[in-house]
CSV table of C-alpha atoms in Angstrom, one decimal:
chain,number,residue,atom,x,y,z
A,83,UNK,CA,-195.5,-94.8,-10.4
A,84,UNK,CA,-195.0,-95.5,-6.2
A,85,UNK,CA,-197.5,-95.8,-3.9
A,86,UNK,CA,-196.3,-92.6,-2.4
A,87,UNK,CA,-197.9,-90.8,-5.3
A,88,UNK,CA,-201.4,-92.7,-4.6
A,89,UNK,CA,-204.1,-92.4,-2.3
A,90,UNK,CA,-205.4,-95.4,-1.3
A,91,UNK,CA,-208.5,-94.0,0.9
A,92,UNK,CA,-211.6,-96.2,-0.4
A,93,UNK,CA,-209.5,-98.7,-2.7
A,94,UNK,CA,-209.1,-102.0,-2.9
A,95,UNK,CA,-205.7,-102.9,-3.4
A,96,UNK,CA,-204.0,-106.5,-4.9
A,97,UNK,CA,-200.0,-106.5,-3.9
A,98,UNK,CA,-197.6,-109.1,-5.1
A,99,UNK,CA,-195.0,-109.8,-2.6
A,100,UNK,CA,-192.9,-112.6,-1.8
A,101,UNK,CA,-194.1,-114.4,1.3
A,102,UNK,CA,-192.2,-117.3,0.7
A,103,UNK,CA,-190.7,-117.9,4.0
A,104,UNK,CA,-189.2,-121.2,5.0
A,105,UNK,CA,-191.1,-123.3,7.0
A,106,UNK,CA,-190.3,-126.0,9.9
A,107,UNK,CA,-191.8,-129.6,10.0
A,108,UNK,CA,-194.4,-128.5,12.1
A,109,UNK,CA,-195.5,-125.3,9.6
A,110,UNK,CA,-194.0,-122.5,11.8
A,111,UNK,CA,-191.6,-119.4,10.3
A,112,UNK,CA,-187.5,-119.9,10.8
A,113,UNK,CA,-187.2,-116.7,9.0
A,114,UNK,CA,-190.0,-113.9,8.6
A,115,UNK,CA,-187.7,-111.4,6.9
A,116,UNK,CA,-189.7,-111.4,3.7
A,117,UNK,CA,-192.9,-111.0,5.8
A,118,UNK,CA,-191.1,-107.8,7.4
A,119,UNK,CA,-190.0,-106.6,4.5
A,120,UNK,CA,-193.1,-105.8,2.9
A,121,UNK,CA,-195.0,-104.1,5.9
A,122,UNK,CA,-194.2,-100.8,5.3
A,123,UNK,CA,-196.0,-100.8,1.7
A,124,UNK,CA,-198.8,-103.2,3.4
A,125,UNK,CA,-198.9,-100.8,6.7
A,126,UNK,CA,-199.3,-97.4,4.4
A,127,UNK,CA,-202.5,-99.2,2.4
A,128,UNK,CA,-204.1,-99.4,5.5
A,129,UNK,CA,-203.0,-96.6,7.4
A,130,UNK,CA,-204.1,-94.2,4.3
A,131,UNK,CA,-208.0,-96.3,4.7
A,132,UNK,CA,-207.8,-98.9,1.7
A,133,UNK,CA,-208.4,-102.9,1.7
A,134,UNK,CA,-205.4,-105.0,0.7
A,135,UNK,CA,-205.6,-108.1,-1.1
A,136,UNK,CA,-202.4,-110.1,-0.8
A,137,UNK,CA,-200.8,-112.5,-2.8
A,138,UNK,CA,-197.5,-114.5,-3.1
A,139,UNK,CA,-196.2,-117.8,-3.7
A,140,UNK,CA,-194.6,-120.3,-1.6
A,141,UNK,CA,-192.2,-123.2,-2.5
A,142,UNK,CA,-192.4,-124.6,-6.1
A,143,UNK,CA,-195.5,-127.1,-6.2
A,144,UNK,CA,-195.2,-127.0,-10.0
A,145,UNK,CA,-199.4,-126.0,-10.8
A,146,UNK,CA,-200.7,-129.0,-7.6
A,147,UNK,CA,-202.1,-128.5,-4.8
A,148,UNK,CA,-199.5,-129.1,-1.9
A,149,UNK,CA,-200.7,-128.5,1.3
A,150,UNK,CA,-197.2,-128.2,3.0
A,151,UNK,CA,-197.0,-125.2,0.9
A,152,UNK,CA,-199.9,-123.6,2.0
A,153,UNK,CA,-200.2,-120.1,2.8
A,154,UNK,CA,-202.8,-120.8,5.1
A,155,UNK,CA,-200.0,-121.5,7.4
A,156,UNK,CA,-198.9,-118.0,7.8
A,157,UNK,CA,-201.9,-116.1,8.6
A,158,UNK,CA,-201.6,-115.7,11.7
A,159,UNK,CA,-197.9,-114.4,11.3
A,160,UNK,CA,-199.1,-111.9,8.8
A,161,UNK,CA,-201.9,-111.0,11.3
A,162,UNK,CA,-199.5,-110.7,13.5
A,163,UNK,CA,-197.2,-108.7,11.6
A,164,UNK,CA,-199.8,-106.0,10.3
A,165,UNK,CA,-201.5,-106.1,13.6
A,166,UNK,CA,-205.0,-106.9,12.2
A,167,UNK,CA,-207.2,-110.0,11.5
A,168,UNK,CA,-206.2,-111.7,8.0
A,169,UNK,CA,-208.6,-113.5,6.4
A,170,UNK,CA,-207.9,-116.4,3.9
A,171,UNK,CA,-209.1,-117.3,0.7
A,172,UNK,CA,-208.4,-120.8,0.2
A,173,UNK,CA,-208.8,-120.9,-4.0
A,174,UNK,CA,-207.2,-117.7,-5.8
A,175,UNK,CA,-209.8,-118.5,-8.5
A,176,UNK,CA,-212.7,-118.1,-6.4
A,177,UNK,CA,-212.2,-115.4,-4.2
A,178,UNK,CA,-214.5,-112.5,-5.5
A,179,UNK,CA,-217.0,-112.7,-3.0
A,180,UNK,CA,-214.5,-112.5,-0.3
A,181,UNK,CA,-212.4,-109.6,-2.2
A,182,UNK,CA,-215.8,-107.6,-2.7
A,183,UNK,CA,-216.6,-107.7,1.1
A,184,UNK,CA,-213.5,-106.4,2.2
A,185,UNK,CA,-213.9,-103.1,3.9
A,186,UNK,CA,-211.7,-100.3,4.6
A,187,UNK,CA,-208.7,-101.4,6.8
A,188,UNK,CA,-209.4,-104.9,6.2
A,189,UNK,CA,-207.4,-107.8,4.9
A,190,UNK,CA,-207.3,-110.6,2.5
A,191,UNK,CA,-204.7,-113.4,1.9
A,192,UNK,CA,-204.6,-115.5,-1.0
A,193,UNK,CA,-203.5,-119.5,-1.1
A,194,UNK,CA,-200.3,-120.1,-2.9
A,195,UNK,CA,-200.5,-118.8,-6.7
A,196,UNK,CA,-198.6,-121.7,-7.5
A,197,UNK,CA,-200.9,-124.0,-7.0
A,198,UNK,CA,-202.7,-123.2,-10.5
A,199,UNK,CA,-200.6,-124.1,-13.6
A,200,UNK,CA,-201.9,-120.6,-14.9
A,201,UNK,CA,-199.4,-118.6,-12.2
A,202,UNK,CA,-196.0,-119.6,-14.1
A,203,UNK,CA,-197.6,-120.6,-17.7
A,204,UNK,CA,-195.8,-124.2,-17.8
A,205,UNK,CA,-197.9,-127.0,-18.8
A,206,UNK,CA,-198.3,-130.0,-15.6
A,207,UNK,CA,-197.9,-133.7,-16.3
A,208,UNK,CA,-197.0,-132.7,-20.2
A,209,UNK,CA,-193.4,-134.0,-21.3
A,210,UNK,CA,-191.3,-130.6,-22.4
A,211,UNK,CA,-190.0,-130.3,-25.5
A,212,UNK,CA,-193.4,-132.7,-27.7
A,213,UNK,CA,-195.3,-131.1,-29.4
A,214,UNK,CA,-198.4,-131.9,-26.8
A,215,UNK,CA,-196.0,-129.9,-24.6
A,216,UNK,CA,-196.5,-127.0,-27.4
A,217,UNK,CA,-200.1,-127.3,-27.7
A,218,UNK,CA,-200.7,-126.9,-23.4
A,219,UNK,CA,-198.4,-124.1,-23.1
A,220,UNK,CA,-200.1,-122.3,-26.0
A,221,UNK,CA,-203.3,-122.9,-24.4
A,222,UNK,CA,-202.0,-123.1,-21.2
A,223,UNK,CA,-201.0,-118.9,-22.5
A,224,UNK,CA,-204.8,-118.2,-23.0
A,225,UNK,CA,-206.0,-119.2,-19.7
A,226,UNK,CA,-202.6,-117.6,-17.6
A,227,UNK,CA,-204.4,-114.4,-18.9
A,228,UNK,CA,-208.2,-115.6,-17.5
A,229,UNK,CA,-206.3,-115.8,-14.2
A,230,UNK,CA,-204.5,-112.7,-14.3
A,231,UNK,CA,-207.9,-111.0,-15.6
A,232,UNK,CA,-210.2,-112.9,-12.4
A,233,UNK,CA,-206.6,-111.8,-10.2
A,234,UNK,CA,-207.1,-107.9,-11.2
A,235,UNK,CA,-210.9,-108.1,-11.1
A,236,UNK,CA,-210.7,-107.8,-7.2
A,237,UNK,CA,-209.4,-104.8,-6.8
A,238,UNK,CA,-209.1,-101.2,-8.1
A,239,UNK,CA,-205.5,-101.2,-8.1
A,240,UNK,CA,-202.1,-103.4,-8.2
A,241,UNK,CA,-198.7,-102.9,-6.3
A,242,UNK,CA,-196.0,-105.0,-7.3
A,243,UNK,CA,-193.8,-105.5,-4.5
A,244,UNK,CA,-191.9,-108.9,-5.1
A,245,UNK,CA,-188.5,-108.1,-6.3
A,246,UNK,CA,-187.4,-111.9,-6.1
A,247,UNK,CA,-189.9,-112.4,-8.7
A,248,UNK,CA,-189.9,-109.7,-10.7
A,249,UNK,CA,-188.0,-111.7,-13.6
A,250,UNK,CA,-190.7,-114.0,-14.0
A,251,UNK,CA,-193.1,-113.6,-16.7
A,252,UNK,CA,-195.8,-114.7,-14.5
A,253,UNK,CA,-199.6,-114.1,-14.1
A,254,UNK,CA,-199.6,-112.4,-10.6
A,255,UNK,CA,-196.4,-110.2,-12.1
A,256,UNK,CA,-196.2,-109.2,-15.5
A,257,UNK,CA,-199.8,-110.2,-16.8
A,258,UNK,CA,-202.1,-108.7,-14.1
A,259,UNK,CA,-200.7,-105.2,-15.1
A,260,UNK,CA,-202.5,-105.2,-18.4
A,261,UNK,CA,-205.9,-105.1,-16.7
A,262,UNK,CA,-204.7,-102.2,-14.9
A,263,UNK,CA,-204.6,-98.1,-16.3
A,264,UNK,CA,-201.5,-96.7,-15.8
A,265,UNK,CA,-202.1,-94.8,-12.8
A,266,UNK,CA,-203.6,-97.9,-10.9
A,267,UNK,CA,-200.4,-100.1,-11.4
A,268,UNK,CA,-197.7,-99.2,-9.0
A,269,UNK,CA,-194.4,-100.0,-7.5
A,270,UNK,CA,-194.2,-101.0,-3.5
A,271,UNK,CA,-191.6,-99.3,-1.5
A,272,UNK,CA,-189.4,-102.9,-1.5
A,273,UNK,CA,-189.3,-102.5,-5.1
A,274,UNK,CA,-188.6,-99.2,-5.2
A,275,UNK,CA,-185.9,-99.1,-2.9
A,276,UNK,CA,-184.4,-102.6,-4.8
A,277,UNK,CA,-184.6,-100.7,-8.3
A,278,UNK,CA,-183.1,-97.6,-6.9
A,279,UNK,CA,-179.9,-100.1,-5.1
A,280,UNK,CA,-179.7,-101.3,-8.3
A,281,UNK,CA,-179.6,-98.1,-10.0
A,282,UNK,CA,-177.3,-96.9,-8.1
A,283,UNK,CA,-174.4,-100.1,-8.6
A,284,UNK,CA,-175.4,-99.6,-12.6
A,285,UNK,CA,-176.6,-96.8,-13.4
A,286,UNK,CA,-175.4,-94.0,-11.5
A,287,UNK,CA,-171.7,-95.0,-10.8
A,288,UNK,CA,-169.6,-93.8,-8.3
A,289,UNK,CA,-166.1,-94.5,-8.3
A,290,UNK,CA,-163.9,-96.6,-8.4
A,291,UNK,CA,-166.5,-99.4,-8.9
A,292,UNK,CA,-165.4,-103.0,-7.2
A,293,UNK,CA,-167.4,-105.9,-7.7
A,294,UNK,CA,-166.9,-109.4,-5.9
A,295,UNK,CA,-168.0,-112.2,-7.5
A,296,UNK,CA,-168.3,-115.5,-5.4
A,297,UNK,CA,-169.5,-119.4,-6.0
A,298,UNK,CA,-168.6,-122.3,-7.0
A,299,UNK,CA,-169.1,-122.2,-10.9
A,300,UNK,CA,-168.3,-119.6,-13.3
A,301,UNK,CA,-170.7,-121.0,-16.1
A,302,UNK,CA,-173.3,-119.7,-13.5
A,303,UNK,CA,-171.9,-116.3,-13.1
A,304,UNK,CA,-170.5,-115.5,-16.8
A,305,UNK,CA,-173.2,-112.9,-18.3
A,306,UNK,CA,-172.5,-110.9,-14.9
A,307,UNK,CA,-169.2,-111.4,-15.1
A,308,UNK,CA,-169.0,-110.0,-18.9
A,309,UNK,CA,-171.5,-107.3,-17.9
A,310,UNK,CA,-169.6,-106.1,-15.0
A,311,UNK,CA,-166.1,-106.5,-17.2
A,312,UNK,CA,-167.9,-103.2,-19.1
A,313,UNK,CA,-168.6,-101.2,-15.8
A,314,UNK,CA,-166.3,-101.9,-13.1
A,315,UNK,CA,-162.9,-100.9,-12.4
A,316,UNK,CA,-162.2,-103.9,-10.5
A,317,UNK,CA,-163.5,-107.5,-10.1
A,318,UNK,CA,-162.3,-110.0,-7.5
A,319,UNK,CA,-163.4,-113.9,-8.4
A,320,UNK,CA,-163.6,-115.7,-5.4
A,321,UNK,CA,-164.9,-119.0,-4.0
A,322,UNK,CA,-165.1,-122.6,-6.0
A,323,UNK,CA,-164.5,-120.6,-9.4
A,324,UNK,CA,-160.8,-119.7,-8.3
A,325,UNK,CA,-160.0,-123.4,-9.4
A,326,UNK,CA,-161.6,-123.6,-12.7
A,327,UNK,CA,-159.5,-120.5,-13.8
A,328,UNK,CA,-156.3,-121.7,-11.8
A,329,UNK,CA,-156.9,-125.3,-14.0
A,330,UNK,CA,-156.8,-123.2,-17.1
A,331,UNK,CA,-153.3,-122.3,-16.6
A,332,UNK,CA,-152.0,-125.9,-15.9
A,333,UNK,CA,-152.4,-125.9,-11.9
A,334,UNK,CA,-152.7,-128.3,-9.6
A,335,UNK,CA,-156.3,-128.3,-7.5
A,336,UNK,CA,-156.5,-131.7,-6.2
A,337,UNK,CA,-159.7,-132.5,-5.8
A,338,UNK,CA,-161.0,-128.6,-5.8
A,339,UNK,CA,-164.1,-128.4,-7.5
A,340,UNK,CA,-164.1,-127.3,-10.9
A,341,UNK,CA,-165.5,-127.3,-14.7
A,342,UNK,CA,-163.2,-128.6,-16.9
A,343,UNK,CA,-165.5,-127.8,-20.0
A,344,UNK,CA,-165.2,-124.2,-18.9
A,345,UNK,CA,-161.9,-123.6,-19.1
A,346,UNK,CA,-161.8,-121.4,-22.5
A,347,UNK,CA,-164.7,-120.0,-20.5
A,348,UNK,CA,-162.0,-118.7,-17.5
A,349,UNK,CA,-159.3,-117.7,-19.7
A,350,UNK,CA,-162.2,-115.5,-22.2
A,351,UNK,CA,-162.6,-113.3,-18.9
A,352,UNK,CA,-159.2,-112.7,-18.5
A,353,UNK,CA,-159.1,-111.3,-21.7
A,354,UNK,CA,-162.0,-109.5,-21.4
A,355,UNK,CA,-160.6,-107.7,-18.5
A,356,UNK,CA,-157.1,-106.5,-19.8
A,357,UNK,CA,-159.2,-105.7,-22.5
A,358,UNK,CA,-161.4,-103.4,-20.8
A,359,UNK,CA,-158.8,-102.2,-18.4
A,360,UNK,CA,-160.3,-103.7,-15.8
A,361,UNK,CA,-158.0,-105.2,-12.4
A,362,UNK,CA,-158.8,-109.0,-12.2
A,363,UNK,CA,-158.2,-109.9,-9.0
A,364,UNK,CA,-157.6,-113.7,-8.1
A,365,UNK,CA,-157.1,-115.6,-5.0
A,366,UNK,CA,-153.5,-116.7,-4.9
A,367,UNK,CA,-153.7,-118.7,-2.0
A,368,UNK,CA,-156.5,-121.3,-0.6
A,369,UNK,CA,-157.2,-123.0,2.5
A,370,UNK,CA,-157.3,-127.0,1.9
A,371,UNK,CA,-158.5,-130.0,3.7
A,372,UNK,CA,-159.2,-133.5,3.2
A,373,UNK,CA,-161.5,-134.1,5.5
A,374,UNK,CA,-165.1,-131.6,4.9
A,375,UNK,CA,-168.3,-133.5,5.6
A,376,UNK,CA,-170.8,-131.4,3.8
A,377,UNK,CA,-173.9,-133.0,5.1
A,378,UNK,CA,-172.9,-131.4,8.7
A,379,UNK,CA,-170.5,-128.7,7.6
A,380,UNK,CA,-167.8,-130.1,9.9
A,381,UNK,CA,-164.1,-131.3,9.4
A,382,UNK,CA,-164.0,-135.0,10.0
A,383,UNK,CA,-161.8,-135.9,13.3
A,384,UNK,CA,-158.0,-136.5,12.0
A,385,UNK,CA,-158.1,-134.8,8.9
A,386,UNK,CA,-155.5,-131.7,8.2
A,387,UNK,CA,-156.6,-128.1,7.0
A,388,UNK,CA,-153.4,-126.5,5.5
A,389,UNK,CA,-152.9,-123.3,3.2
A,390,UNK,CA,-151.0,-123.4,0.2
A,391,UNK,CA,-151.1,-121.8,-3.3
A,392,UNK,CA,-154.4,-122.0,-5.3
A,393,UNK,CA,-152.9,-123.6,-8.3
A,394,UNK,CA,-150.6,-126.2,-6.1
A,395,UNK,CA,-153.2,-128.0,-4.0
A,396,UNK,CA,-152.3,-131.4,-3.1
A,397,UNK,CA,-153.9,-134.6,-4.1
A,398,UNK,CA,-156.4,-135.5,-1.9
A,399,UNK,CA,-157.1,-132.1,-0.6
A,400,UNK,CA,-159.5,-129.8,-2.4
A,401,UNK,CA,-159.9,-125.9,-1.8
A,402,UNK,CA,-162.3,-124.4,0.5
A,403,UNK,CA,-161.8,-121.0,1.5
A,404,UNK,CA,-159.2,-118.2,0.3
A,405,UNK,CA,-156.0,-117.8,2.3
A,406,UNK,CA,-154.4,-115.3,4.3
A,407,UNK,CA,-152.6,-113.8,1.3
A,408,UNK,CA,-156.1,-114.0,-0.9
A,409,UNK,CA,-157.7,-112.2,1.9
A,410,UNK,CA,-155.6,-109.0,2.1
A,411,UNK,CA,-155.7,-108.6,-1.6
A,412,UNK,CA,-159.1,-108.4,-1.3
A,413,UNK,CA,-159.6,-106.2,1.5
A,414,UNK,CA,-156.6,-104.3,-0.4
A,415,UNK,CA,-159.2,-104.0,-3.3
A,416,UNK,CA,-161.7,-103.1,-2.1
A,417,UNK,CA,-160.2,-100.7,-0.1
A,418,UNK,CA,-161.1,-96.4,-1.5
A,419,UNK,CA,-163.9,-98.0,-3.5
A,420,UNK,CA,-167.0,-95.8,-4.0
A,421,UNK,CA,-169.7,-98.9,-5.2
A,422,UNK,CA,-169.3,-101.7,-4.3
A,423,UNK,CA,-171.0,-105.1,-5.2
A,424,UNK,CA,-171.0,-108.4,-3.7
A,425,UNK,CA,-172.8,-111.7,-4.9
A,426,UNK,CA,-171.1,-114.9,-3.8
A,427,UNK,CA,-168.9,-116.0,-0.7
A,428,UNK,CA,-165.3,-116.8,-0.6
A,429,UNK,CA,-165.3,-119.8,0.4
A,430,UNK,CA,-167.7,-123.1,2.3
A,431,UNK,CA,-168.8,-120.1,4.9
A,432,UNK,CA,-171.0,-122.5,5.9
A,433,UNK,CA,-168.6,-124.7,7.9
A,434,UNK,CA,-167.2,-122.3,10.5
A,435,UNK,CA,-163.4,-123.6,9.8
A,436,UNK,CA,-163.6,-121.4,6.6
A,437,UNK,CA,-165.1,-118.5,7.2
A,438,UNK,CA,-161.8,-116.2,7.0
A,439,UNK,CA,-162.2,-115.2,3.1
A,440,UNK,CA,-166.1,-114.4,2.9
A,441,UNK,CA,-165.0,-112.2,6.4
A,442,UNK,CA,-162.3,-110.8,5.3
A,443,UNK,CA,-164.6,-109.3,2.4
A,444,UNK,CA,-167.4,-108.3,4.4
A,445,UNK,CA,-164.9,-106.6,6.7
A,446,UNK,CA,-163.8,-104.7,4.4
A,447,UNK,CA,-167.0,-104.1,2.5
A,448,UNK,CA,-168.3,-102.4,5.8
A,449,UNK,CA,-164.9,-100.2,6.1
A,450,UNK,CA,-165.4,-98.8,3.0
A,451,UNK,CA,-169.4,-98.5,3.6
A,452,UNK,CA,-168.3,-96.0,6.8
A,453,UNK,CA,-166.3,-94.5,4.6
A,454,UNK,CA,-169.0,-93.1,1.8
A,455,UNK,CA,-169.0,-96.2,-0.3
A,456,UNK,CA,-172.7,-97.9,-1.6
A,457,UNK,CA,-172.3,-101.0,-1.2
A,458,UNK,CA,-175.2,-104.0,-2.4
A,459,UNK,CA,-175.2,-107.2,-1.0
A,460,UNK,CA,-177.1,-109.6,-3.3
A,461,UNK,CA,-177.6,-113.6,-2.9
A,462,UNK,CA,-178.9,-116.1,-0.4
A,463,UNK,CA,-175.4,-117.3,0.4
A,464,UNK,CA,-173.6,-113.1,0.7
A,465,UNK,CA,-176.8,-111.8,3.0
A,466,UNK,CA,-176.1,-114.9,4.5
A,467,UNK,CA,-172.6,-114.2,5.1
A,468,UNK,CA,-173.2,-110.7,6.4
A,469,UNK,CA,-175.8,-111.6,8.6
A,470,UNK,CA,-173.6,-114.4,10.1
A,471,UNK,CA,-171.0,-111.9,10.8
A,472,UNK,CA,-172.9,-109.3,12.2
A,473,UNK,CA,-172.6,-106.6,9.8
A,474,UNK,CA,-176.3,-106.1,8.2
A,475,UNK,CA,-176.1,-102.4,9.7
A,476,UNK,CA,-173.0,-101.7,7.9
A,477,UNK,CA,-173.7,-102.0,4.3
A,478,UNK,CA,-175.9,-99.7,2.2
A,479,UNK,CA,-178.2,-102.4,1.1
A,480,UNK,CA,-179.2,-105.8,1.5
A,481,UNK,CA,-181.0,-107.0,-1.8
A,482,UNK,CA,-184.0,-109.6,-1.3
A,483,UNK,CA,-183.7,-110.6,-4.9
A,484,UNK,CA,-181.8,-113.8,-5.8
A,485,UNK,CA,-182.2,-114.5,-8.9
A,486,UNK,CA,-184.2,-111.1,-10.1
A,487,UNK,CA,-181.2,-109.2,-8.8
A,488,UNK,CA,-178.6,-111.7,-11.1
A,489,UNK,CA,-180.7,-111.0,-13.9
A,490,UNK,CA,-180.8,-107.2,-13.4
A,491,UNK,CA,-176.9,-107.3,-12.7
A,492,UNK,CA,-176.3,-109.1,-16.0
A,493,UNK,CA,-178.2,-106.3,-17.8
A,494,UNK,CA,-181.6,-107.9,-18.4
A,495,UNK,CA,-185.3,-106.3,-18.4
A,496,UNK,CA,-187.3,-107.3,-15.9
A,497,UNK,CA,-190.7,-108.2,-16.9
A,498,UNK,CA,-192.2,-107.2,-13.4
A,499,UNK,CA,-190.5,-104.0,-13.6
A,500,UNK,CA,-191.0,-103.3,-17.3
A,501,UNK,CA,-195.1,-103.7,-17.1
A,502,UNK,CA,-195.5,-101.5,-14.7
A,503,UNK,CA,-194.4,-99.0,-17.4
A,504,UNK,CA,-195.9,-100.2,-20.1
C-alpha cells in the first residue's frame, strides 16, 4: 500500500520521516535535504485536505531529554518548507489534545521520539549484558508498545516514510503498524521510490551488474560483500580495505590502515569470487603521503605525496587514494555496465589532494548512467562524493538510507518495510 492509492480528504495522518538534519551551534540547518525530501508525501496529505501529524528523531540522546536535540528547533524550517504554520507538541506522550484539534490542512510536529526510552526499546542508566539489564528491556518491551499504541491513537492512519530508519525495530516504525488495519498503514513516496532503487540493483537485474565497494574496513562491509559475490558480475574493493587484502598476500603498506585479524577474512572473498565467477577488481596502485593531518584534511607543509604500488608502500607513508593505474581499471570496469552500485569512496575524498579515485568512479558512474545504466548511490561518504563533484543529476538514484540501505544490500528484512505488510 502507497499513499497514491489513499485519499486522505478528512484524515488525520501520523508520518515517520527522518528529520534529522544537522544542526549549527546556534540551532540553524547546514543541510535540509532530509526536510526536502519528504515534502512531496507531506505536500499530497495536505493538498488532498488531511491533517498530518509528524514525527522523526534527531541525534541519538539515548531515552533523555536533550535540548540541543530538539525538534523545536526546526519548525519554522518545516513551516517554511510546507508553506504553512507548524505547530509543536513539546511531549510525544501528551499530545492528544493537540492531535484531536488539528483540522484539515493543518500541521502538527512532534519533539524528538528519542527522548523516551520507549522509541528504540533499550533500557537507560541499566548496565547491558546483567540481568537488571534483562528485566528493563523486558519491561522496557511492554511499555515501547503503550507508546506506539498512544503514537497511533492520534490519527486515522500511518505513512512510513523514513528509509534511514526503516531497519530499526522501533516504536514509531515497526510497532505503530500493529494498531493500524491494513489499508490505513502505508508507504511514503521516499520509501517507495528507496524500495523500488533497491529493487531494481537486487531484484530486477540488468546486466552486467558492477558494484563498488569503498571504506576503510572490510569487517564492516563483509555480509554485502558475500551477498553481492552471489549477484554481481563484477566488484571493485576500493579505499582503506585495498590494504588489508594487499597485507594478505605478504605486501608492504607502510603505515596504510588495515586489520590484521581480517586477513583470512580478505583472502575468503577472493575465493568467493573465482568461485562465483565473479571479476574482483583491486587497486594496483595508491597514492601515498607522510604527511595527512586528518583533523583539517590537509597535507602538512614539507611532506611528499607519491604513487606507487598498493602492496609496496614505503615506511612511513600510508595509502590514501587509488592511483592513476587503479583509476582506469575502474572506470574500465565499470564501463558497458547496466546496474551499477556504489557505497564507499576511493580514497580520504575528504582532503582535496586525493580526490582522483572516488572521481574517477563517479565519472564513470555518470558515463555509464547517460548511457542506460541504473545506477544507486548509497552512503553518507558516496552521496557525499557525488555531490562534491557535481554529478547528483547524473545518476539514477541517490539513496537517503545509510545504514537501512547496507542492511537491505546485504539481503536483510527490514522491519519498517516488512510491517507495513504484515
Amino acid at each position: 500500500m502507497t499513499i497514491n492509492e489513499f485519499n486522505f480528504a478528512g484524515k488525520k495522518a501520523i508520518v515517520r520521516v527522518d528529520f534529522n538534519v544537522p544542526l549549527d551551534e546556534n540551532g540553524k540547518i547546514t543541510d535540509d535535504t532530509r526536510i526536502r525530501g519528504a515534502l512531496p508525501t507531506l505536500k499530497k496529505i495536505l493538498d488532498e485536505g488531511g491533517a498530518l501529524i509528524i514525527m522523526s528523531h534527531m541525534g541519538k540522546p539515548k531515552g533523555k531529554v536533550n535540548m540541543k536535540l530538539s525538534l523545536g528547533q526546526i519548525v519554522d524550517a518545516v513551516s517554511a518548507a510546507l508553506g504553512v504554520p507548524v505547530q509543536f507538541a513539546p511531549d510525544c506522550a501528551k499530545a492528544k489534545e493537540q492531535a484531536d484539534a488539528l483540522k484539515p490542512g493543518e500541521v502538527l510536529l512532534l519533539e524528538n521520539l528519542r527522548f523516551y526510552p520507549e522509541e528504540e526499546g533499550k533500557p537507560v542508566g541499566v548496565e547491558k549484558g546483567t540481568p537488571e539489564f534483562d528485566e528493563a528491556k523486558k519491561a522496557l518491551k511492554v511499555s515501547q508498545k503503550e507508546f506506539a499504541k498512544t503514537l497511533a491513537s492520534y490519527a486515522d492512519c500511518y505513512v512510513m516514510d523514513a528509509f534511514g530508519t526503516a531497519h530499526r525495530k522501533h516504536a514509531s516504525t515497526a510497532v505503530i503498524d500493529e494498531f493500524f488495519t491494513k489499508e490505513n498503514r502505508m508507504l511514503g513516496l521516499l520509501m517507495e521510490k528507496e524500495v523500488h532503487a533497491v529493487d531494481a540493483v537486487l531484484g530486477n537485474i540488468k546486466r552486467p551488474f558492477v558494484a563498488i565497494m569503498g571504506g576503510s574496513k572490510v569487517s564492516s562491509k563483509i555480509g554485502i560483500i558475500e551477498n553481492l559475490l552471489g549477484k554481481v558480475d563484477k566488484l571493485i574493493l576500493c579505499g582503506g580495505m585495498t590494504y588489508t587484502f594487499a597485507k594478505a598476500h605478504n605486501g608492504e603498506i607502510g603505515e596504510s590502515i588495515v586489520e590484521l585479524d581480517k586477513l583470512d577474512v580478505a583472502l575468503g572473498v577472493e575465493e568467493l569470487a573465482k568461485k562465483n565467477g565473479v571479476e574482483l577488481v583491486l587497486g594496483s596502485d595508491c597514492t601515498a603521503t607522510n604527511g595527512l593531518d586528518f583533523s583539517t584534511m590537509t597535507v602538512k607543509p614539507g611532506s611528499e605525496i607519491i604513487n606507487c604500488p598498493a602492496n609496496k608502500v614505503p615506511a612511513g607513508f600510508e595509502g590514501v587514494d587509488a592511483g592513476p593505474e587503479s583509476q582506469k581499471a575502474f572506470a574500465e570496469a565499470i564501463n558497458g555496465a547496466k546496474t551499477i552500485l556504489w557505497n564507499g569512496p576511493a580514497g580520504v575524498f575528504e582532503c582535496d589532494d586525493f580526490t582522483a579515485g572516488s572521481r574517477a568512479i563517479g565519472d564513470a558512474i555518470a558515463k555509464a548512467t547517460a548511457e542506460g545504466a541504473f545506477s544507486l548511490i548509497g552512503g553518507g561518504d558516496s552521496v557525499a562524493c557525488v555531490n562534491k563533484f557535481g554529478l547528483a543529476d547524473q545518476v539514477s538514484y541517490i539513496s537517503t538510507g545509510g545504514g537501512a540501505l547496507l542492511e537491505a544490500i546485504e539481503g536483510k528484512v527490514l522491519p519498517g518495510v516488512a510491517a507495513i505488510d504484515a
